[in-house]
Short mmCIF file of C-alpha atoms in Angstrom, two decimals:
data_model
loop_
_atom_site.label_atom_id
_atom_site.label_comp_id
_atom_site.label_asym_id
_atom_site.label_seq_id
_atom_site.Cartn_x
_atom_site.Cartn_y
_atom_site.Cartn_z
CA ASN Y 1 -130.01 2.82 63.84
CA LEU Y 2 -126.57 1.08 63.35
CA ALA Y 3 -124.89 4.27 62.82
CA LEU Y 4 -126.49 5.97 65.87
CA SER Y 5 -125.51 3.12 68.15
CA ILE Y 6 -122.02 3.54 67.15
CA ARG Y 7 -122.20 7.23 67.85
CA LYS Y 8 -123.80 6.42 71.34
CA PHE Y 9 -121.61 3.49 72.40
CA ALA Y 10 -118.40 3.46 70.32
CA PRO Y 11 -117.91 7.13 69.37
CA LEU Y 12 -114.21 6.71 68.74
CA LEU Y 13 -115.13 4.25 65.87
CA GLU Y 14 -117.46 6.71 64.02
CA PRO Y 15 -115.03 8.33 61.92
CA SER Y 16 -113.77 4.92 60.60
CA PHE Y 17 -117.19 3.68 59.45
CA ALA Y 18 -118.69 4.25 56.02
CA TYR Y 19 -122.34 3.37 55.18
CA VAL Y 20 -123.26 2.00 51.73
CA SER Y 21 -126.39 3.87 50.57
CA LEU Y 22 -128.33 2.32 47.63
CA ASP Y 23 -130.34 5.30 46.77
CA ALA Y 24 -130.06 9.11 46.97
CA VAL Y 25 -132.70 9.37 49.69
CA ALA Y 26 -130.81 7.01 52.10
CA HIS Y 27 -127.47 8.92 51.07
CA SER Y 28 -129.17 12.31 51.90
CA VAL Y 29 -130.52 11.04 55.44
CA MET Y 30 -127.20 9.74 56.36
CA LYS Y 31 -125.24 12.92 55.32
CA GLU Y 32 -127.79 15.15 57.24
CA TYR Y 33 -126.99 12.94 60.52
CA GLY Y 34 -123.21 13.58 59.75
CA PHE Y 35 -122.26 10.01 58.90
CA ASN Y 36 -119.82 9.00 56.30
CA SER Y 37 -121.95 7.56 53.34
CA VAL Y 38 -121.09 6.36 50.00
CA LEU Y 39 -123.87 6.39 47.32
CA CYS Y 40 -124.10 3.31 45.23
CA GLU Y 41 -126.72 3.98 42.59
CA VAL Y 42 -127.82 1.85 39.63
CA GLY Y 43 -125.36 2.42 36.56
CA ILE Y 44 -122.81 4.15 38.80
CA CYS Y 45 -121.51 1.61 41.12
CA ARG Y 46 -123.97 -1.42 40.69
CA SER Y 47 -126.14 -3.19 38.05
CA ASP Y 48 -129.90 -3.04 37.92
CA ASP Y 49 -129.93 -6.51 39.52
CA LEU Y 50 -130.41 -5.39 43.18
CA LYS Y 51 -130.62 -8.94 44.64
CA ASP Y 52 -127.51 -10.04 43.01
CA ASP Y 53 -125.56 -6.91 44.07
CA ILE Y 54 -126.76 -7.30 47.60
CA TRP Y 55 -125.74 -10.90 47.70
CA LYS Y 56 -122.26 -9.96 46.43
CA MET Y 57 -121.78 -6.79 48.17
CA ARG Y 58 -120.05 -7.84 51.33
CA TRP Y 59 -117.70 -9.89 49.50
CA TYR Y 60 -116.76 -7.11 46.95
CA ILE Y 61 -116.20 -4.79 50.00
CA MET Y 62 -113.83 -7.33 51.63
CA LEU Y 63 -111.94 -8.11 48.50
CA THR Y 64 -111.66 -4.40 47.36
CA ILE Y 65 -110.67 -2.73 50.74
CA THR Y 66 -108.07 -5.52 51.67
CA GLY Y 67 -106.67 -4.88 48.04
CA PHE Y 68 -105.53 -1.62 49.48
CA GLY Y 69 -103.63 -3.36 52.27
CA LEU Y 70 -106.10 -2.52 54.81
CA SER Y 71 -108.17 -4.46 57.35
CA VAL Y 72 -111.87 -4.20 57.03
CA LEU Y 73 -114.76 -4.84 59.26
CA VAL Y 74 -118.11 -5.39 57.36
CA VAL Y 75 -121.33 -5.42 59.42
CA ASP Y 76 -124.96 -5.88 58.59
CA ALA Y 77 -127.39 -2.82 58.76
CA ASP Y 78 -129.39 -4.84 61.61
CA ILE Y 79 -126.31 -4.65 63.80
CA VAL Y 80 -126.39 -2.74 67.05
CA PHE Y 81 -123.20 -1.76 68.75
CA LEU Y 82 -123.44 -1.64 72.55
CA GLY Y 83 -119.80 -1.29 73.18
CA ASP Y 84 -116.41 -1.36 71.38
CA PRO Y 85 -116.05 -4.62 69.64
CA THR Y 86 -112.45 -4.15 68.56
CA LYS Y 87 -111.49 -5.05 72.07
CA GLU Y 88 -113.06 -8.49 71.42
CA PHE Y 89 -110.56 -9.34 68.37
CA ALA Y 90 -107.82 -11.71 69.14
CA GLY Y 91 -105.72 -10.46 66.29
CA ASP Y 92 -104.39 -13.82 65.52
CA SER Y 93 -106.33 -14.91 62.35
CA ASP Y 94 -107.01 -13.87 58.90
CA MET Y 95 -110.85 -13.43 59.50
CA GLU Y 96 -112.73 -12.87 62.87
CA VAL Y 97 -116.39 -13.69 62.53
CA MET Y 98 -119.59 -14.05 64.58
CA THR Y 99 -121.46 -17.31 65.05
CA ASP Y 100 -125.09 -18.35 65.49
CA HIS Y 101 -124.22 -21.01 68.05
CA PHE Y 102 -124.85 -20.73 71.65
CA PHE Y 103 -121.93 -23.14 72.60
CA PRO Y 104 -119.35 -23.07 69.64
CA SER Y 105 -117.10 -25.43 71.41
CA GLN Y 106 -119.62 -28.21 71.42
CA HIS Y 107 -121.54 -27.44 68.10
CA LEU Y 108 -119.04 -25.79 65.76
CA LEU Y 109 -118.89 -27.44 62.41
CA GLU Y 110 -120.87 -30.61 63.67
CA PRO Y 111 -122.65 -31.99 60.62
CA TRP Y 112 -125.97 -32.32 62.48
CA VAL Y 113 -126.43 -28.55 63.09
CA ARG Y 114 -127.63 -26.08 60.46
CA VAL Y 115 -124.54 -25.15 58.32
CA GLU Y 116 -125.35 -21.58 58.09
CA ASP Y 117 -125.08 -21.36 61.90
CA HIS Y 118 -121.31 -21.94 62.02
CA ILE Y 119 -120.38 -18.45 60.57
CA ASN Y 120 -122.65 -15.39 60.80
CA THR Y 121 -121.52 -13.26 58.13
CA GLY Y 122 -123.26 -10.15 59.42
CA PHE Y 123 -120.00 -9.23 61.39
CA VAL Y 124 -116.80 -10.11 59.65
CA LEU Y 125 -113.25 -8.73 60.09
CA VAL Y 126 -110.81 -9.51 57.40
CA LYS Y 127 -106.98 -8.89 57.28
CA PRO Y 128 -105.27 -8.03 53.97
CA SER Y 129 -103.33 -11.29 53.68
CA VAL Y 130 -102.76 -13.06 50.54
CA PRO Y 131 -104.40 -16.36 51.59
CA VAL Y 132 -107.82 -14.82 52.55
CA ARG Y 133 -107.81 -12.67 49.37
CA HIS Y 134 -107.50 -15.74 47.28
CA LEU Y 135 -110.10 -17.52 49.28
CA LEU Y 136 -112.61 -14.74 48.80
CA ALA Y 137 -111.81 -14.31 45.22
CA ASP Y 138 -112.41 -17.92 44.70
CA PHE Y 139 -115.74 -17.70 46.45
CA LEU Y 140 -116.97 -14.99 44.26
CA ASP Y 141 -115.80 -16.89 41.22
CA GLU Y 142 -117.53 -20.03 42.19
CA ASN Y 143 -120.85 -18.00 42.94
CA TRP Y 144 -120.57 -15.39 40.19
CA GLN Y 145 -123.80 -16.34 38.29
CA PRO Y 146 -127.32 -16.07 40.17
CA GLU Y 147 -128.27 -18.97 38.06
CA GLN Y 148 -126.46 -21.95 36.62
CA GLY Y 149 -127.96 -24.73 34.56
CA GLY Y 150 -131.37 -23.45 35.33
CA VAL Y 151 -130.87 -23.83 39.04
CA ARG Y 152 -131.06 -20.56 41.04
CA ARG Y 153 -128.17 -19.78 43.49
CA ASP Y 154 -129.21 -19.99 47.20
CA GLY Y 155 -130.54 -16.67 48.16
CA MET Y 156 -128.78 -16.68 51.45
CA ASP Y 157 -124.99 -15.99 50.86
CA GLN Y 158 -124.22 -16.78 54.46
CA ARG Y 159 -125.35 -20.38 53.99
CA VAL Y 160 -123.46 -20.68 50.69
CA PHE Y 161 -120.19 -19.22 52.36
CA ASN Y 162 -120.44 -21.81 55.15
CA HIS Y 163 -120.84 -24.67 52.78
CA PHE Y 164 -117.77 -23.38 50.82
CA ILE Y 165 -115.67 -23.20 54.01
CA VAL Y 166 -116.66 -26.62 55.36
CA ARG Y 167 -115.54 -27.89 51.81
CA GLN Y 168 -112.30 -25.91 52.02
CA MET Y 169 -111.66 -27.53 55.47
CA THR Y 170 -112.30 -31.21 54.40
CA MET Y 171 -110.08 -31.09 51.27
CA ASP Y 172 -107.17 -33.49 50.99
CA VAL Y 173 -105.08 -30.59 51.76
CA PRO Y 174 -107.13 -28.41 53.86
CA ARG Y 175 -107.15 -24.80 52.91
CA VAL Y 176 -108.89 -23.43 56.02
CA VAL Y 177 -108.77 -23.93 59.79
CA CYS Y 178 -111.05 -22.38 62.41
CA ARG Y 179 -110.54 -21.52 65.98
CA PHE Y 180 -112.75 -20.83 68.99
CA GLN Y 181 -111.07 -19.93 72.18
CA ASP Y 182 -108.36 -22.46 72.83
CA ASN Y 183 -110.12 -25.05 70.52
CA THR Y 184 -108.91 -25.73 66.79
CA PHE Y 185 -111.19 -27.15 64.34
CA GLY Y 186 -109.96 -28.71 61.16
CA ARG Y 187 -106.45 -30.03 60.35
CA VAL Y 188 -103.55 -27.67 60.71
CA GLN Y 189 -101.34 -28.13 57.68
CA GLN Y 190 -98.97 -26.35 55.64
CA ILE Y 191 -100.60 -26.43 52.13
CA VAL Y 192 -97.25 -26.95 50.33
CA PRO Y 193 -94.02 -27.42 52.31
CA PHE Y 194 -91.73 -24.57 52.05
CA TRP Y 195 -94.19 -22.66 50.08
CA PRO Y 196 -95.39 -19.14 51.31
CA THR Y 197 -99.01 -19.82 50.69
CA ARG Y 198 -100.54 -20.90 53.84
CA GLN Y 199 -103.95 -21.99 55.29
CA VAL Y 200 -106.53 -19.34 56.01
CA SER Y 201 -107.29 -19.09 59.84
CA ILE Y 202 -110.67 -18.09 60.94
CA ARG Y 203 -111.46 -17.30 64.49
CA ILE Y 204 -114.86 -17.63 65.89
CA LEU Y 205 -115.88 -14.82 68.30
CA ASP Y 206 -117.51 -15.34 71.67
CA PRO Y 207 -121.28 -15.28 71.22
CA ALA Y 208 -121.72 -13.82 74.73
CA ARG Y 209 -119.64 -10.70 73.58
CA ILE Y 210 -120.54 -10.75 69.88
CA ALA Y 211 -124.30 -11.85 70.24
CA HIS Y 212 -126.49 -13.11 67.66
CA GLY Y 213 -130.34 -12.19 67.62
CA MET Y 214 -131.24 -15.34 69.58
CA ASN Y 215 -128.71 -14.76 72.29
CA PHE Y 216 -129.46 -11.09 72.87
CA PHE Y 217 -133.08 -10.40 71.84
CA TRP Y 218 -134.84 -13.68 72.60
CA ARG Y 219 -133.13 -14.24 75.91
CA ARG Y 220 -133.69 -10.58 76.66
CA ALA Y 221 -130.10 -9.94 77.61
CA HIS Y 222 -130.95 -6.21 77.80
CA LEU Y 223 -132.19 -6.94 81.31
CA LEU Y 224 -128.87 -8.15 82.43
CA ASP Y 225 -127.44 -6.06 85.36
CA PRO Y 226 -124.21 -4.40 84.07
CA ALA Y 227 -122.72 -4.52 87.53
CA ASN Y 228 -122.62 -8.20 87.53
CA ILE Y 229 -122.55 -9.17 83.70
CA ALA Y 230 -121.40 -6.94 81.03
CA LEU Y 231 -123.67 -6.30 77.98
CA PRO Y 232 -122.32 -7.62 74.81
CA ALA Y 233 -120.28 -5.29 72.69
CA ILE Y 234 -122.61 -6.39 69.55
CA ALA Y 235 -126.10 -7.51 69.11
CA HIS Y 236 -127.22 -8.69 65.59
CA ILE Y 237 -131.05 -8.97 65.18
CA ASN Y 238 -131.04 -11.86 63.20
CA GLY Y 239 -133.63 -14.61 63.97
CA ALA Y 240 -136.00 -12.07 65.55
CA ASP Y 241 -138.84 -10.71 63.60
CA PRO Y 242 -140.44 -8.17 63.28
CA LYS Y 243 -136.99 -6.51 63.93
CA GLU Y 244 -137.99 -2.90 64.68
CA TYR Y 245 -140.29 -4.39 67.47
CA PHE Y 246 -137.52 -6.26 68.96
CA LEU Y 247 -135.19 -3.25 68.63
CA ARG Y 248 -137.65 -0.96 70.39
CA ASP Y 249 -138.81 -3.42 72.93
CA ARG Y 250 -135.23 -4.16 73.99
CA GLN Y 251 -134.56 -0.69 74.20
CA VAL Y 252 -131.75 -0.53 71.52
CA TRP Y 253 -133.68 1.47 69.02
CA PHE Y 254 -132.06 5.03 68.77
CA VAL Y 255 -133.95 6.61 65.93
CA ASP Y 256 -136.24 9.53 67.14
CA ASP Y 257 -139.17 8.66 65.06
CA TRP Y 258 -141.91 8.86 67.55
CA PHE Y 259 -143.61 11.64 65.98
CA GLU Y 260 -143.53 9.96 62.59
CA ARG Y 261 -145.30 6.97 64.10
CA PHE Y 262 -147.73 8.75 66.27
CA ASN Y 263 -149.38 12.31 66.42
CA ALA Y 264 -151.61 14.26 68.60
CA SER Y 265 -154.55 12.30 67.62
CA SER Y 266 -153.14 8.94 68.44
CA LYS Y 267 -154.96 7.13 71.07
CA PHE Y 268 -153.87 4.25 73.17
CA LEU Y 269 -155.46 1.41 75.33
CA LEU Y 270 -153.92 0.18 78.40
CA TYR Y 271 -155.66 -2.61 80.50
CA SER Y 272 -155.13 -4.74 83.64
CA HIS Y 273 -154.01 -8.09 82.65
CA PRO Y 274 -154.46 -10.54 85.70
CA PRO Y 275 -151.10 -12.21 86.62
CA GLY Y 276 -150.56 -16.07 87.08
CA GLN Y 277 -152.92 -17.36 84.76
CA ASP Y 278 -152.79 -20.59 82.82
CA LEU Y 279 -152.18 -20.48 79.02
CA PRO Y 280 -155.74 -20.49 77.92
CA ASN Y 281 -156.83 -17.72 80.16
CA ASP Y 282 -153.63 -15.60 79.65
CA PHE Y 283 -154.14 -15.47 75.85
CA SER Y 284 -158.03 -15.13 76.14
CA HIS Y 285 -157.59 -11.93 78.14
CA LEU Y 286 -154.95 -10.60 75.69
CA ALA Y 287 -157.15 -11.58 72.67
CA ALA Y 288 -160.08 -9.74 74.16
CA ALA Y 289 -157.80 -6.58 74.83
CA VAL Y 290 -156.83 -6.75 71.05
CA GLU Y 291 -160.40 -6.79 69.92
CA VAL Y 292 -161.49 -3.84 72.18
CA ALA Y 293 -158.53 -2.06 70.77
CA LYS Y 294 -159.42 -2.62 67.20
CA MET Y 295 -163.08 -1.47 67.86
CA LEU Y 296 -162.03 1.81 69.59
CA LYS Y 297 -159.17 2.31 66.90
CA ARG Y 298 -156.47 2.61 69.68
CA PHE Y 299 -153.03 1.21 70.01
CA LEU Y 300 -153.03 -1.64 72.47
CA VAL Y 301 -150.18 -1.31 74.91
CA LEU Y 302 -149.06 -4.89 75.69
CA PRO Y 303 -149.09 -5.91 79.26
CA ASN Y 304 -145.89 -7.19 81.30
CA THR Y 305 -147.87 -9.39 83.58
CA MET Y 306 -148.38 -12.33 81.22
CA ASN Y 307 -147.48 -15.63 82.96
CA CYS Y 308 -144.03 -16.62 81.23
CA ARG Y 309 -144.29 -19.74 83.10
CA ASN Y 310 -146.55 -20.86 80.27
CA SER Y 311 -143.44 -20.56 77.91
CA PRO Y 312 -141.46 -23.67 76.97
CA ALA Y 313 -138.50 -21.64 77.44
CA TYR Y 314 -139.17 -20.84 81.10
CA LYS Y 315 -137.51 -24.01 82.43
CA ASP Y 316 -134.29 -23.45 80.55
CA HIS Y 317 -134.10 -19.81 81.36
CA ARG Y 318 -135.08 -20.26 85.01
CA GLY Y 319 -136.99 -17.09 85.38
CA CYS Y 320 -139.34 -14.51 83.96
CA GLY Y 321 -138.58 -11.31 82.37
CA GLY Y 322 -141.02 -8.32 82.07
CA GLY Y 323 -142.91 -7.63 78.90
CA VAL Y 324 -144.34 -9.70 76.13
#
C-alpha cells in the first residue's frame, strides 16, 4: 500500500524508493508490481532473530546509506503518501522527523507527556554528516543486545530512541538540539570550542503536513475540502487499529484485493439506522444489526447515521463526520 501510494501521489519519487522484503514471497510480489525490492532473508542479510533485526533495521539503514555520503529517507510500511513530502523539508538540520504531538511548540520535550511522542521514527530523513553518524552508531552500540543483565530491551525502538535523545540534550555539554518552526529546544552550544565536531540538529516536521495517525485517521482528515485546506503529504497509521480498516474507511487503501476478500457468494446486510438517538439506543440498534448479520451469515455494512454527538470528541471537533 505504501508503494502504491507513492506511485499514485508522488510518482517522481518512485524510482528513488527501495523496499526491504523479509521473505521471498514479499520480494516476488513487489517485483511483480514493478517496485524496487531488496530481499533480506535469514542467513543472507539478517539473523534468525527477527524481532532483533526489525528493531535495529531502520538504524542500520540510516547508518549504512549515510556511510556512502547519501541522504536517506526511512519510512515505515504503514505510511501513506498523499503528496510529495520532500517539499516539507527545511534542509537545515541533520535529521528531519515527524512527531506524534498535535502542538509541538507547546508539548515538545515536556516531561509530563509520553516520551515516545516527541519523535516518531516512522518517517526520518538523515543527512550524511559526521555528527549524526556518530550519534546513530552510539545509539546502536548502547542498545546492541536484546537483553542485558536479565532485563529485556524495550521492544519499542522509538521510545528507546527518544529517551536516548533526551539524555543527549540534557548532558553537561549537550550533544543534540531540536527545532520546530522558529522554536529551538535545548541549549545551542559548540561541543568543544574550535573543534569541527558539533551538535546534531533535529528538525521536527509540522504534524499538519506530516501527519501521525491520530491527526489524520482519528480526526477523519480525509474529509477535508482540498479547495480550502490541503491534505497532508504523509499520513502514518500509528495509534489506529485495526490498520486495514482505517486505511479502507479513510479511502487510502490502494491495493485491489476486493476479490481476495469477497467472492460471488458473499452476502451483505444493509439496514436503516435511525439518526439522532441517545447513546444506549444508538448502540442497541447497532448491536441488533450485528446479531442479525451473524444469524444470516452476512457482512454487515456499518451505517453513517450514528449520532456522533454521543462521542466525547464531538465538542472538541465541533462537528460530525459520516461513517462509524
